[in-house]
Coordinates of C-alpha atoms in Angstrom, one line a residue:
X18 CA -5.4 10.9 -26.7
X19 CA -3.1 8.1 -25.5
X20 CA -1.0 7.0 -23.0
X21 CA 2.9 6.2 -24.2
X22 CA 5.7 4.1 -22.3
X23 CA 8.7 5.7 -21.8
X24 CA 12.7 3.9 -21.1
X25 CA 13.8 6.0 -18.3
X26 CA 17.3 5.3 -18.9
X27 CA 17.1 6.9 -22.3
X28 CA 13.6 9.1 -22.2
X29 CA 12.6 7.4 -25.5
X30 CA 9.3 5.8 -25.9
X31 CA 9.0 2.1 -26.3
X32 CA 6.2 -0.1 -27.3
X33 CA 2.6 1.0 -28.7
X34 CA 0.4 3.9 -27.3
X35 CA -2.5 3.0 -25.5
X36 CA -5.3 5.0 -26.1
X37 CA -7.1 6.5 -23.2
X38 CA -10.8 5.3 -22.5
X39 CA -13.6 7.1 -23.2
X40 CA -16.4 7.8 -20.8
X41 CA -18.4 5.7 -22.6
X42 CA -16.4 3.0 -22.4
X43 CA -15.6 3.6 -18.5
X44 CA -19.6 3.3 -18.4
X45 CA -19.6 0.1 -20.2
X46 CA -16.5 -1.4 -18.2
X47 CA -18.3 -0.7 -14.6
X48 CA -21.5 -1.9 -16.0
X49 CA -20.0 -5.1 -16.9
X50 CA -18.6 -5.4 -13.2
X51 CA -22.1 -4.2 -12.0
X52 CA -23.9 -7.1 -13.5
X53 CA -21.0 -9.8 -12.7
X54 CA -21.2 -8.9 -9.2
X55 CA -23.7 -11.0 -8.1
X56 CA -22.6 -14.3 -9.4
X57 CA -19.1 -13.8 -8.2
X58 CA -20.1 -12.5 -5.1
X59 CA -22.3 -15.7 -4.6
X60 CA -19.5 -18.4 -6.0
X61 CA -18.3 -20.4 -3.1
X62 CA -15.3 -19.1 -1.0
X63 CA -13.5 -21.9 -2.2
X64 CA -14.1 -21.6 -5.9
X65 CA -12.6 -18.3 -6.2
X66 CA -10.0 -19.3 -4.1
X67 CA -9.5 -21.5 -7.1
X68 CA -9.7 -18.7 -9.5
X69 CA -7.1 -16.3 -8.2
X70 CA -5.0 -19.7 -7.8
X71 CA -5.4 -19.9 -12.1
X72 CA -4.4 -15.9 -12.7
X73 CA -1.3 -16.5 -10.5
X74 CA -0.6 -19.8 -12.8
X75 CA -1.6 -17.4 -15.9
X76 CA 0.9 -14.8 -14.8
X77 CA 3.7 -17.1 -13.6
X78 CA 3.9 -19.0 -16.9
X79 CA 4.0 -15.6 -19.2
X80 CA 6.7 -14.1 -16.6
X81 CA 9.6 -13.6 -19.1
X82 CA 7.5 -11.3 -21.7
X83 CA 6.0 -9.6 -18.3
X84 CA 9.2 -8.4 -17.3
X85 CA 10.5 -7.7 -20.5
X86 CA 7.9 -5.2 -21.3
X87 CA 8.0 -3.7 -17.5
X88 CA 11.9 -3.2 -17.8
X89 CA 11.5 -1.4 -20.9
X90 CA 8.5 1.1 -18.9
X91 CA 10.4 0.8 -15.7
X92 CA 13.9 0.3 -15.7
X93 CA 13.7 -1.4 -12.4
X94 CA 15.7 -3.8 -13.7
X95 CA 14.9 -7.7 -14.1
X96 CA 16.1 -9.2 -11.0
X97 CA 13.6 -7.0 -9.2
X98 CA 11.4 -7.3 -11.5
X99 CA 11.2 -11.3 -11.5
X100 CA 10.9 -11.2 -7.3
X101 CA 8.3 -8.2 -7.6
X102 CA 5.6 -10.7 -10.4
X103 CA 6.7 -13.5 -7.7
X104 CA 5.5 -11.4 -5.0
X105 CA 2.1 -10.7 -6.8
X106 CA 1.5 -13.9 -7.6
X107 CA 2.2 -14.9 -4.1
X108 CA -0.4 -12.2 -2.6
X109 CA -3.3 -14.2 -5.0
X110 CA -2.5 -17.4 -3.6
X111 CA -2.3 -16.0 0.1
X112 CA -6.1 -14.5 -0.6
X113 CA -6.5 -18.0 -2.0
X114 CA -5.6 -19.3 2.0
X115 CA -7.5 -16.8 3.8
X116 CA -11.1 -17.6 1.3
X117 CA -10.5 -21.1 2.4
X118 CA -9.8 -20.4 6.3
X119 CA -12.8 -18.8 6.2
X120 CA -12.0 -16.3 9.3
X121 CA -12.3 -13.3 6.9
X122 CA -16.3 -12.9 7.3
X123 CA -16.1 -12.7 11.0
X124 CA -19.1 -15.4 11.3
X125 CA -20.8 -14.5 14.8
X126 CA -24.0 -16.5 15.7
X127 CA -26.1 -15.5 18.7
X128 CA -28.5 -18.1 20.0
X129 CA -32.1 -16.7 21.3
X130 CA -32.9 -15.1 24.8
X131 CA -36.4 -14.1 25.3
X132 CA -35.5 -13.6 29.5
X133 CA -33.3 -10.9 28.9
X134 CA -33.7 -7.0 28.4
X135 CA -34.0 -6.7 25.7
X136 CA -34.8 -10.0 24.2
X137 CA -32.5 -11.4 21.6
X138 CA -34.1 -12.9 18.4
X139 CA -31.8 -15.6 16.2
X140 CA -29.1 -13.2 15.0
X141 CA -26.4 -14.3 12.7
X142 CA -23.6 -11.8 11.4
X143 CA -21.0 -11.7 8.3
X144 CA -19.2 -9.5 6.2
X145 CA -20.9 -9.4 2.4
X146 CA -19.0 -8.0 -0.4
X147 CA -19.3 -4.3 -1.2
X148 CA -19.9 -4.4 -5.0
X149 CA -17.8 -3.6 -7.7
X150 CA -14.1 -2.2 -6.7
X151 CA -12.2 0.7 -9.0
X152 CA -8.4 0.2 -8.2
X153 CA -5.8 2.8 -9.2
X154 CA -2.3 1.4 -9.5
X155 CA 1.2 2.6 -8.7
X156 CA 3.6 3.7 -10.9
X157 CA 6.9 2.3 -8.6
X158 CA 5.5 -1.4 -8.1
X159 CA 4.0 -2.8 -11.7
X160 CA 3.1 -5.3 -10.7
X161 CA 2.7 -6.4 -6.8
X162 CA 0.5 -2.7 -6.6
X163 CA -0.8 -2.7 -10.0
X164 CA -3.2 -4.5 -12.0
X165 CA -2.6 -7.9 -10.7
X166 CA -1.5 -6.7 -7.7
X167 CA -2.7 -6.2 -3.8
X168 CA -5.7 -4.1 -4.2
X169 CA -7.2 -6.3 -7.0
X170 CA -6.2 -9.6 -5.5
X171 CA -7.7 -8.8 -2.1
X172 CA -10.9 -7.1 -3.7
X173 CA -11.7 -10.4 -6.0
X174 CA -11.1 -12.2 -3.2
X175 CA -14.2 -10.8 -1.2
X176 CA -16.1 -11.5 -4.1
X177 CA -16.1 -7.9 -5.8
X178 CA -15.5 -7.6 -9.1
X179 CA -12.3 -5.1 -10.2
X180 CA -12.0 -2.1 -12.5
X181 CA -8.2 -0.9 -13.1
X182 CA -7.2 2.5 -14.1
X183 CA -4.0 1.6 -14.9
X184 CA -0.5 3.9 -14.2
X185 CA 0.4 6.2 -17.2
X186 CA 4.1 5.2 -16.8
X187 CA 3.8 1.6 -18.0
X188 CA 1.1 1.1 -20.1
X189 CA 2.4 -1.8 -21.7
X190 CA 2.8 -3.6 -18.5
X191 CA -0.6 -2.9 -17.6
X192 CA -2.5 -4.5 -21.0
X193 CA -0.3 -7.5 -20.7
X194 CA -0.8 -8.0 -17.4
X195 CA -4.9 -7.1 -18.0
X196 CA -4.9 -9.3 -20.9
X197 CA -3.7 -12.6 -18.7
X198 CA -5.8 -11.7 -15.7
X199 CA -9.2 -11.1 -17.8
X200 CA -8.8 -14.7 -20.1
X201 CA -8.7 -16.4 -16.7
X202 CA -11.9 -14.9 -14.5
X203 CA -15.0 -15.2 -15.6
X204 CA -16.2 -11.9 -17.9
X205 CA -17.3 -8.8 -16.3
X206 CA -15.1 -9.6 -13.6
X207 CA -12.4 -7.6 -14.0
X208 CA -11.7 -5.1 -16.4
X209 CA -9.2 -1.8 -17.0
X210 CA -9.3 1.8 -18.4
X211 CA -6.6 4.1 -18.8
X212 CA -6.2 7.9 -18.7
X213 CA -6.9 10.7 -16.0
X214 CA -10.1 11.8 -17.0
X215 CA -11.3 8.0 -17.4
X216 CA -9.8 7.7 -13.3
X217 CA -12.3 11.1 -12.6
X218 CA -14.7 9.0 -14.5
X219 CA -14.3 5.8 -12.7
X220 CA -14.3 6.8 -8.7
X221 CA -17.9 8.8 -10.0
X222 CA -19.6 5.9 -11.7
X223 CA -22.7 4.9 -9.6
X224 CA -21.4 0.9 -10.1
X225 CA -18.4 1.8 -8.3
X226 CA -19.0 1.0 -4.7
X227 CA -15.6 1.9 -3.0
X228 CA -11.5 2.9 -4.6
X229 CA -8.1 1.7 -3.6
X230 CA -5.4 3.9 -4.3
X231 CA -1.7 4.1 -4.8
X232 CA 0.4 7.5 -5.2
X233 CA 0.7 10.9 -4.6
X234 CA -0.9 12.8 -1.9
X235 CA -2.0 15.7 -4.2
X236 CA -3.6 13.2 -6.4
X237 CA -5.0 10.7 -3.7
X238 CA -6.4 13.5 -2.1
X239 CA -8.4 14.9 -4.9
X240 CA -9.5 11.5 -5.8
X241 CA -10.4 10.8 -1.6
X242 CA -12.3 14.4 -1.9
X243 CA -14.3 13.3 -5.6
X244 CA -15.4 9.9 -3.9
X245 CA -16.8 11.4 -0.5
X246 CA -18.5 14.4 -2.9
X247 CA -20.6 11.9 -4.6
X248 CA -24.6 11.6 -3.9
X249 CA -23.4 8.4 -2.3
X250 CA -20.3 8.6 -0.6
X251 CA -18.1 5.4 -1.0
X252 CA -15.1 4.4 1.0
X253 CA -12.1 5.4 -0.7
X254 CA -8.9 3.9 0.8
X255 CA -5.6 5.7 -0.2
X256 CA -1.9 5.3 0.6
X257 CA -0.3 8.2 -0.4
X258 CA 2.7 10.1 1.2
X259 CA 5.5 8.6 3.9
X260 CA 8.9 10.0 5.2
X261 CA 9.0 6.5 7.7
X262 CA 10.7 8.5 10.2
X263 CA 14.1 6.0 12.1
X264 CA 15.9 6.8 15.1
X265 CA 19.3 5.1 15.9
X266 CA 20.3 5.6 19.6
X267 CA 23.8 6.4 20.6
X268 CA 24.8 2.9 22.1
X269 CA 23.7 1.8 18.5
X270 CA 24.7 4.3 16.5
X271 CA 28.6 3.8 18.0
X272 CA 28.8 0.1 18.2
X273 CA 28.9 -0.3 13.5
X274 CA 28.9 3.1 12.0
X275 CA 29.8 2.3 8.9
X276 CA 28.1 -1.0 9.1
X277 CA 24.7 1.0 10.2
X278 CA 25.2 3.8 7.5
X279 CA 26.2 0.9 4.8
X280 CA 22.6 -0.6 5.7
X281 CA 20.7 2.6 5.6
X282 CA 22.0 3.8 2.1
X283 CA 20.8 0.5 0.9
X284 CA 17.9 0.7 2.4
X285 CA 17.3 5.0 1.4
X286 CA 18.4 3.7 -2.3
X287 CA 16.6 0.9 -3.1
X288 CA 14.7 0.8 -6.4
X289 CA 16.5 4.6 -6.7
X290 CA 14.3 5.5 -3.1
X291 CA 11.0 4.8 -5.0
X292 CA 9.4 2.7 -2.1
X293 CA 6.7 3.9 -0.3
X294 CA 8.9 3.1 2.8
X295 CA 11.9 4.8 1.8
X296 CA 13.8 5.7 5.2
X297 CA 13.5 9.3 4.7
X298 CA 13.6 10.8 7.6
X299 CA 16.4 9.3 9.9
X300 CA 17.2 10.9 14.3
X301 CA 20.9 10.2 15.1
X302 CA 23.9 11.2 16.8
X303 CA 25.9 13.7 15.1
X304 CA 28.9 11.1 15.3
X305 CA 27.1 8.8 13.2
X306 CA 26.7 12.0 10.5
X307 CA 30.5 11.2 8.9
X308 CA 29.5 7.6 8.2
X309 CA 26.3 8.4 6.8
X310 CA 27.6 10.8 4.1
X311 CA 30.7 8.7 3.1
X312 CA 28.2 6.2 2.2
X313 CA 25.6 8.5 0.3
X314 CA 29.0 9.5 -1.7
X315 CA 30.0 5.9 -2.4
X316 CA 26.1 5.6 -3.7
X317 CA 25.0 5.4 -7.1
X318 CA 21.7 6.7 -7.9
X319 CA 19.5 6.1 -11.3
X320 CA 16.7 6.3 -13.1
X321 CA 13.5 7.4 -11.5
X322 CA 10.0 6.3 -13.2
X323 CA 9.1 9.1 -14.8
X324 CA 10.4 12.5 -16.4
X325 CA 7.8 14.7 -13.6
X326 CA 9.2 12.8 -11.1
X327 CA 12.5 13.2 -11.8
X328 CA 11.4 16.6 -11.7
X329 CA 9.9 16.9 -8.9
X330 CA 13.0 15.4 -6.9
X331 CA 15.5 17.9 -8.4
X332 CA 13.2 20.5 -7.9
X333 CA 12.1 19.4 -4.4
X334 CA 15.6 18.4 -3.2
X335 CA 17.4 21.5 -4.6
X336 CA 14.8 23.7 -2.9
X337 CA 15.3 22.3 0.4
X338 CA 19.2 22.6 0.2
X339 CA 18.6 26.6 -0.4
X340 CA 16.6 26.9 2.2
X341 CA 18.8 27.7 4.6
X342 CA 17.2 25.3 7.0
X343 CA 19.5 22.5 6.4
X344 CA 22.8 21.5 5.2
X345 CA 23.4 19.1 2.0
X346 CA 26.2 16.8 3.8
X347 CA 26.7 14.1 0.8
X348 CA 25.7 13.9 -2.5
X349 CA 25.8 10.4 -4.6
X350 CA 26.2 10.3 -8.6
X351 CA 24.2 9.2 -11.2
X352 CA 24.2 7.9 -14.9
X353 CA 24.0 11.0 -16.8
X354 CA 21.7 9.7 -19.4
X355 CA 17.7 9.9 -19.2
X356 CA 15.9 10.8 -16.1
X357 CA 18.6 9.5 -13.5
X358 CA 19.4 11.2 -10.0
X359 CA 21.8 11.1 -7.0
X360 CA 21.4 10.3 -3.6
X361 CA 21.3 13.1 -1.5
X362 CA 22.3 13.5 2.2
X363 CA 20.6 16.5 4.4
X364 CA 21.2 17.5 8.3
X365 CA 19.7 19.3 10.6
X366 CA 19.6 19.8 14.2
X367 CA 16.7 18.5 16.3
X368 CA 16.0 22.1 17.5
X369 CA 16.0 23.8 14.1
X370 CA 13.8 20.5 13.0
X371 CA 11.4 21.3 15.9
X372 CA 10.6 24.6 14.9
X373 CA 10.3 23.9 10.9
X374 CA 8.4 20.4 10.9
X375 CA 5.9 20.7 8.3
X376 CA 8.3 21.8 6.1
X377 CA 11.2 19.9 6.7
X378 CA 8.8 16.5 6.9
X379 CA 7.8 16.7 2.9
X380 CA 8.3 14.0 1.4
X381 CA 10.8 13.9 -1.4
X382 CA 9.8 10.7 -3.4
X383 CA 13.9 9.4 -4.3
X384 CA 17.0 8.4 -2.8
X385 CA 17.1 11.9 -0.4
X386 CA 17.0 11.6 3.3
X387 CA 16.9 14.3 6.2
X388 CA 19.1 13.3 9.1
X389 CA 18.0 14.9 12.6
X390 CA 21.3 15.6 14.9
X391 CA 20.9 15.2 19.0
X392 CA 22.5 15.2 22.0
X393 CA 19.9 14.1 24.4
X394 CA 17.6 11.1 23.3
X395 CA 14.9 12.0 26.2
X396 CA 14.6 15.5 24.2
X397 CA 13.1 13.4 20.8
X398 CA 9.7 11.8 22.2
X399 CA 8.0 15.6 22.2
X400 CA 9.0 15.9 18.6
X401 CA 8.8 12.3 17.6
X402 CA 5.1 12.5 18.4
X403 CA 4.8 15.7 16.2
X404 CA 5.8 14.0 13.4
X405 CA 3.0 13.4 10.1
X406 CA 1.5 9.9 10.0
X407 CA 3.8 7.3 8.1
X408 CA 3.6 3.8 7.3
X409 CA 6.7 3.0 9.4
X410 CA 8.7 4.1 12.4
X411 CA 11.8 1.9 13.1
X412 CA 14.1 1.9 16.2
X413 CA 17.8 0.9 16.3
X414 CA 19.2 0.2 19.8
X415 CA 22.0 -1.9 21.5
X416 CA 21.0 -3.9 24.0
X417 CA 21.9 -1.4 26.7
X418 CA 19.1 1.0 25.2
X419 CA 15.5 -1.7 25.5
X420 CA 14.4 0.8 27.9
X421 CA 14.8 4.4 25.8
X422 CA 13.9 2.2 22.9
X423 CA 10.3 1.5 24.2
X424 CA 9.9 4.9 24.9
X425 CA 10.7 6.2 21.3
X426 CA 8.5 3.3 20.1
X427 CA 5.7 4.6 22.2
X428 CA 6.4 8.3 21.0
X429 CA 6.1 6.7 17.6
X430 CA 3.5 4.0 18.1
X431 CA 0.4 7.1 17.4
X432 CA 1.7 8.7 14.4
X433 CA 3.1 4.8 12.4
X434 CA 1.3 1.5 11.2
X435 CA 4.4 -1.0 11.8
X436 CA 6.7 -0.3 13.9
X437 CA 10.0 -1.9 13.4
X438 CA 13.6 -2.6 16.0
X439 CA 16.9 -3.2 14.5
X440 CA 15.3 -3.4 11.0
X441 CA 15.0 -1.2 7.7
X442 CA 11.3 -0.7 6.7
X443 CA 12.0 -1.0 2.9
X444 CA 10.0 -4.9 1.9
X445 CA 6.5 -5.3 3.6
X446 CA 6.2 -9.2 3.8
X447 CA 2.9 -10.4 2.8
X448 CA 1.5 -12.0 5.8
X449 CA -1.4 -12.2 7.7
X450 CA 0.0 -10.4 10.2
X451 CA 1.2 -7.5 8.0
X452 CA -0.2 -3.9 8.7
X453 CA 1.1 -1.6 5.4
X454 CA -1.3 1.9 6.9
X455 CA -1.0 4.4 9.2
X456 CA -2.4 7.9 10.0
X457 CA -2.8 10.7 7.1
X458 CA -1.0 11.5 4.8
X459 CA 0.1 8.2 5.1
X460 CA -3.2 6.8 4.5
X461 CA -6.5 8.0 4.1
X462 CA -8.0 5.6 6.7
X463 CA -5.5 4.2 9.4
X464 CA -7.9 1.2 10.5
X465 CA -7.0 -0.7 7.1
X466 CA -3.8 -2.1 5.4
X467 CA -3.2 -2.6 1.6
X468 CA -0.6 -5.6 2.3
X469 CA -1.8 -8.6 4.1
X470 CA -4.8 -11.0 4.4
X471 CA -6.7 -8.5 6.5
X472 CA -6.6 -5.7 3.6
X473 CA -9.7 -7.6 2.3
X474 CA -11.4 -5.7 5.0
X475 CA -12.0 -3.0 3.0
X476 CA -13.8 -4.6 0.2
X477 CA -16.7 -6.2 2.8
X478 CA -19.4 -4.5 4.9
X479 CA -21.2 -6.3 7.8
X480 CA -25.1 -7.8 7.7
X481 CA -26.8 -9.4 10.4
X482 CA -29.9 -12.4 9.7
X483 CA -32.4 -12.0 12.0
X484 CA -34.5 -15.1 12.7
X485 CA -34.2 -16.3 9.2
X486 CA -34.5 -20.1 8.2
X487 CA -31.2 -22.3 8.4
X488 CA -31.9 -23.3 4.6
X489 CA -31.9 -19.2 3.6
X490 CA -28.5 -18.3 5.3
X491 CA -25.1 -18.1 3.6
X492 CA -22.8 -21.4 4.3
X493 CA -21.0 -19.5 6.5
X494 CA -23.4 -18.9 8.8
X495 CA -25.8 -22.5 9.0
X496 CA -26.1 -24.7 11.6
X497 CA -23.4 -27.4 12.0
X498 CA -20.6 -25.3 10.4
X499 CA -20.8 -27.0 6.9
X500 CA -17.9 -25.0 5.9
X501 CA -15.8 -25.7 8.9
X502 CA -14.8 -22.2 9.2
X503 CA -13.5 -20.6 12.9
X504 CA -16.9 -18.6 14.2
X505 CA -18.2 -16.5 16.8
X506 CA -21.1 -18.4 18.6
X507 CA -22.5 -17.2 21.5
X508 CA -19.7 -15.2 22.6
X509 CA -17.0 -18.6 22.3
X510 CA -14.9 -18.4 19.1
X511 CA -14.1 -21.5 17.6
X512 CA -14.5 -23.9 14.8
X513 CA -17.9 -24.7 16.0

C-alpha cells in the first residue's frame, strides 16, 4: 500500500507514491526517538534554541521546491503557500525565543521553614519534558500544521523528540519537508511514518508518551479514545471541529452592510473555507441578510483538498438545504473542473435555530455558513451559551453597542478560546499571547493551545527536588540563577 498526491484542480495524481510504513518500521522510528530522548532532553535550552533556528534556515532556503510540490498536492495556490512556510518557519524561531527566555519551565524555588506546620524542606520545581511526541498533521495547512509545523516545533522545543504521521493528501510535501527537518537535528530526533494503520500504530507504541492532533472530529476522537485505552494513558491533545460562531449587532450591522458582508465572504471563503476558524456560524439582523447573499453570489469558490472532502461538503451542505430547517439564500460558483465547490449561504431564524442546535451547529468544513436572523439582541445570550465549544467567538458592534457587546462576549466567553471585537477570526498570529483551543469539539483539552509560545505546555510535566545538592539540579533551578531566567522564589517572581 501507498499513499498518492492528488492535483485537486484536476483529480490527477502527481508526483511518486509514498508507501505506507509498516509496523515494524513505526516500532523502529519511535525506538529511535525513545533512545534520543535523553540527550535532547538534557541539551541546553539554548542549544536547541539553536537547532530549530538551523531547520527554519533549512526550510527557508529550499522554499521554492517546498511550494512547488505542496501546490501541486494542495492547490492553495503559491502566494499562500510562500506566507504559510514563512509562518512555520516563524513559529521555530519564536520557540527559539521562548527556550532562551527561559519562563517556559515555570522555575519555583522555596527556601526551608522548619517553624512552620508542616515544615518545608528545600523544594525546587520545573517542568521536564514528557518523552517522545507522535504528531498527526493537517491536511488544510502543509506546512504551518504539518511536519515542520506548530505541534513539532513546540514539542522539540521542550526537549522531546517528534514522530510525524504525515496527511494522506500531500505526501510529497511531507517527505520534502521530513527530509530537510531530519538532515538538520541530530538522528533519532525526529522522524515520520505514513498511512492510517501506521497512525493506530503510533498513538499505541509504549515510546510514545503523549499525541498532538489536527482534523476531523470523527477521527480525533477515535484517536483521543485509542490513547486514553492504552495500559498507560497518555495525553492526547486534539483540535478537531469549529463553527466559530459571530454576531453582528444592529447598530453594526446598518452602519456598512455591504462593507461588513464584503469582509465576511472573505473571511467564510478563505483558502475555499478550509480554516479551522472559518466564520461559520454567523447571528445578524435580517436587514443585513440581502447584503450577505449578494456577496456569497459575487463569490467564487474552488478546489477543496481532497475528493472525500469535497464529498463530504456537497453531501453535508445539500443535506442541510433539504432539511426543511433552513433556507439556501445565495449560492457562489465554482470552476467546474476537479474537486471544486461554491460558497453557500443558509438562514434561519433564531427560534427555529434554538430548537434544532445540535443539528444546525455541524460543521460543514468549506465555504458554507449558517446565518441566525433576530429581532431582539437580549433574546441571543440563552442560546449563545448553548452553542458547542469553538475556537473563536467574535463580536461586531458600533460604538453605541460596548454595553450589549460585553454581554454577548460574556454569553460567549464559556463555550470559545479567543474571543475577538470588530475582527474576522480567520489568521491566528503566532504570539505569546495567542490561545488557538477551546471547549470540545473544538478541542480535546480546553486548558492548552496549539498556536503560541505557551502550546509547549503540553509537551512538559512538572517535578519537584527536594533537598537535593545545588551541584545535582537542572541550570534552571541552581542557586544564583546561572541562566538568568525569570523564577518563582519564595513566592516573589523575578529574575532572581
Amino acid at each position: 500500500m501507498s499513499e498518492q498526491g492528488y492535483d485537486p484542480r484536476t483529480g490527477q495524481p502527481v508526483g511518486e507514491a509514498v508507501p505506507e510504513t509498516s509496523a515494524v518500521e513505526v516500532d523502529a522510528v519511535a525506538r529511535a526517538g525513545e533512545a534520543a530522548f535523553p540527550a535532547w532532553a538534557a541539551l541546553p535550552a539554548a542549544e536547541r534554541a539553536s537547532v530549530l533556528e538551523a531547520v527554519a534556515n533549512a526550510l527557508d532556503a529550499a522554499s521554492g521546491p517546498l511550494v512547488e510540490i505542496a501546490d501541486a498536492e494542495t492547490a492553495l495556490g503559491v502566494p499562500r503557500l510562500t506566507t504559510e512556510l514563512k509562518r512555520t518557519t516563524n513559529q521555530l524561531r519564536l520557540f527559539g525565543e521562548v527556550l532562551r527566555e527561559g519562563s517556559y519551565v515555570e522555575a519555583t524555588l522555596d527556601s526551608a521553614n522548619p517553624d512552620i506546620i508542616p515544615p518545608r524542606p528545600v523544594l525546587r520545581r520545573m517542568l521536564r519534558p514528557l518523552g517522545t511526541v507522535g504528531v498527526f498533521s493537517a491536511s488544510n495547512f502543509p506546512f504551518a500544521f504539518s511536519v515542520a509545523g506548530g505541534d513539532t516545533a513546540s514539542a522539540l522545543a521542550a526537549g522531546c523528540p517528534v514522530v510525524v504521521k504525515a496527511h494522506p493528501s500531500h505526501p510529497g510535501t511531507s517527505q520534502a519537508t521530513a527530509r530537510i527537518v531530519a538532515s538538520v537535528v541530530p538522528a533519532g530526533v525526529f522522524g515520520i511514518v505514513h498511512g492510517q494503520e501506521a497512525g493506530v500504530a503510533l498513538v499505541k507504541h509504549p515510546a510514545i508518551k503523549a499525541v498532538g492532533f489536527t482534523g476531523s472530529t470523527a477521527g480525533g476522537r477515535a484517536l483521543f479514545d485509542l490513547a486514553n485505552a492504552r495500559p498507560d494513558p497518555i495525553p492526547f491533545y486534539g483540535e478537531l471541529g469549529s463553527v466559530n460562531p459571530t454576531v453582528v449587532l444592529p447598530d453594526a450591522a446598518a452602519a456598512r452592510p455591504e462593507g461588513f458582508a464584503a469582509e465576511f465572504v472573505g473571511s467564510l471563503t478563505l483558502g475555499v473555507g478550509q480554516f479551522c476558524t472559518n466564520p461559520g456560524l454567523l447571528f445578524a439582523p435580517s436587514t443585513l441578510v440581502p447584503a450577505l447573499a449578494d456577496a456569497v453570489k459575487a463569490a467564487t469558490g474552488g478546489p477543496m483538498l481532497n475528493e472525500r472532502m469535497c464529498d463530504s461538503y456537497r453531501s453535508g451542505t445539500s443535506a442541510l438545504a433539504a432539511s426543511g430547517l433552513v433556507d439556501l439564500v445565495a449560492e457562489g460558483t465554482a470552476p467546474a473542473e476537479g474537486w471544486s465547490v461554491e460558497p453557500r449561504l443558509f438562514q434561519v431564524p433564531l427560534t427555529t435555530f434554538a430548537d434544532n442546535l445540535e443539528k444546525l451547529t455541524e460543521e460543514h468544513f468549506g465555504p458554507a455558513a449558517v446565518v441566525v436572523t433576530y429581532t431582539d439582541p437580549a433574546e441571543l445570550d440563552p442560546v449563545l451559551r448553548r452553542l458547542p465549544g469553538s475556537l473563536t467567538g467574535t463580536v461586531h458592534a458600533a460604538g453605541s453597542e460596548h454595553g450589549q457587546a460585553g454581554r454577548v462576549a460574556e454569553a460567549l466567553r464559556p463555550v470559545v478560546g479567543r474571543l475577538i471585537f470588530n475582527g474576522w477570526p480567520t489568521g491566528v498570529a503566532v504570539a505569546w499571547g495567542m490561545h488557538h483551543g477551546g471547549p470540545w469539539p473544538a478541542t480535546t483539552n480546553p486548558l492548552h493551545t496549539s498556536v503560541g509560545a505557551t502550546s509547549i505546555r503540553r509537551w512538559v510535566t512538572p517535578v519537584t527536588y527536594q533537598s537535593w545538592p545545588d551541584e545535582l539540579l537542572p541550570a534552571e533551578l541552581r542557586e544564583g540563577n546561572p541562566l538568568g531566567i525569570p523564577r518563582r522564589v519564595d513566592g516573589v517572581l523575578g529574575v532572581h
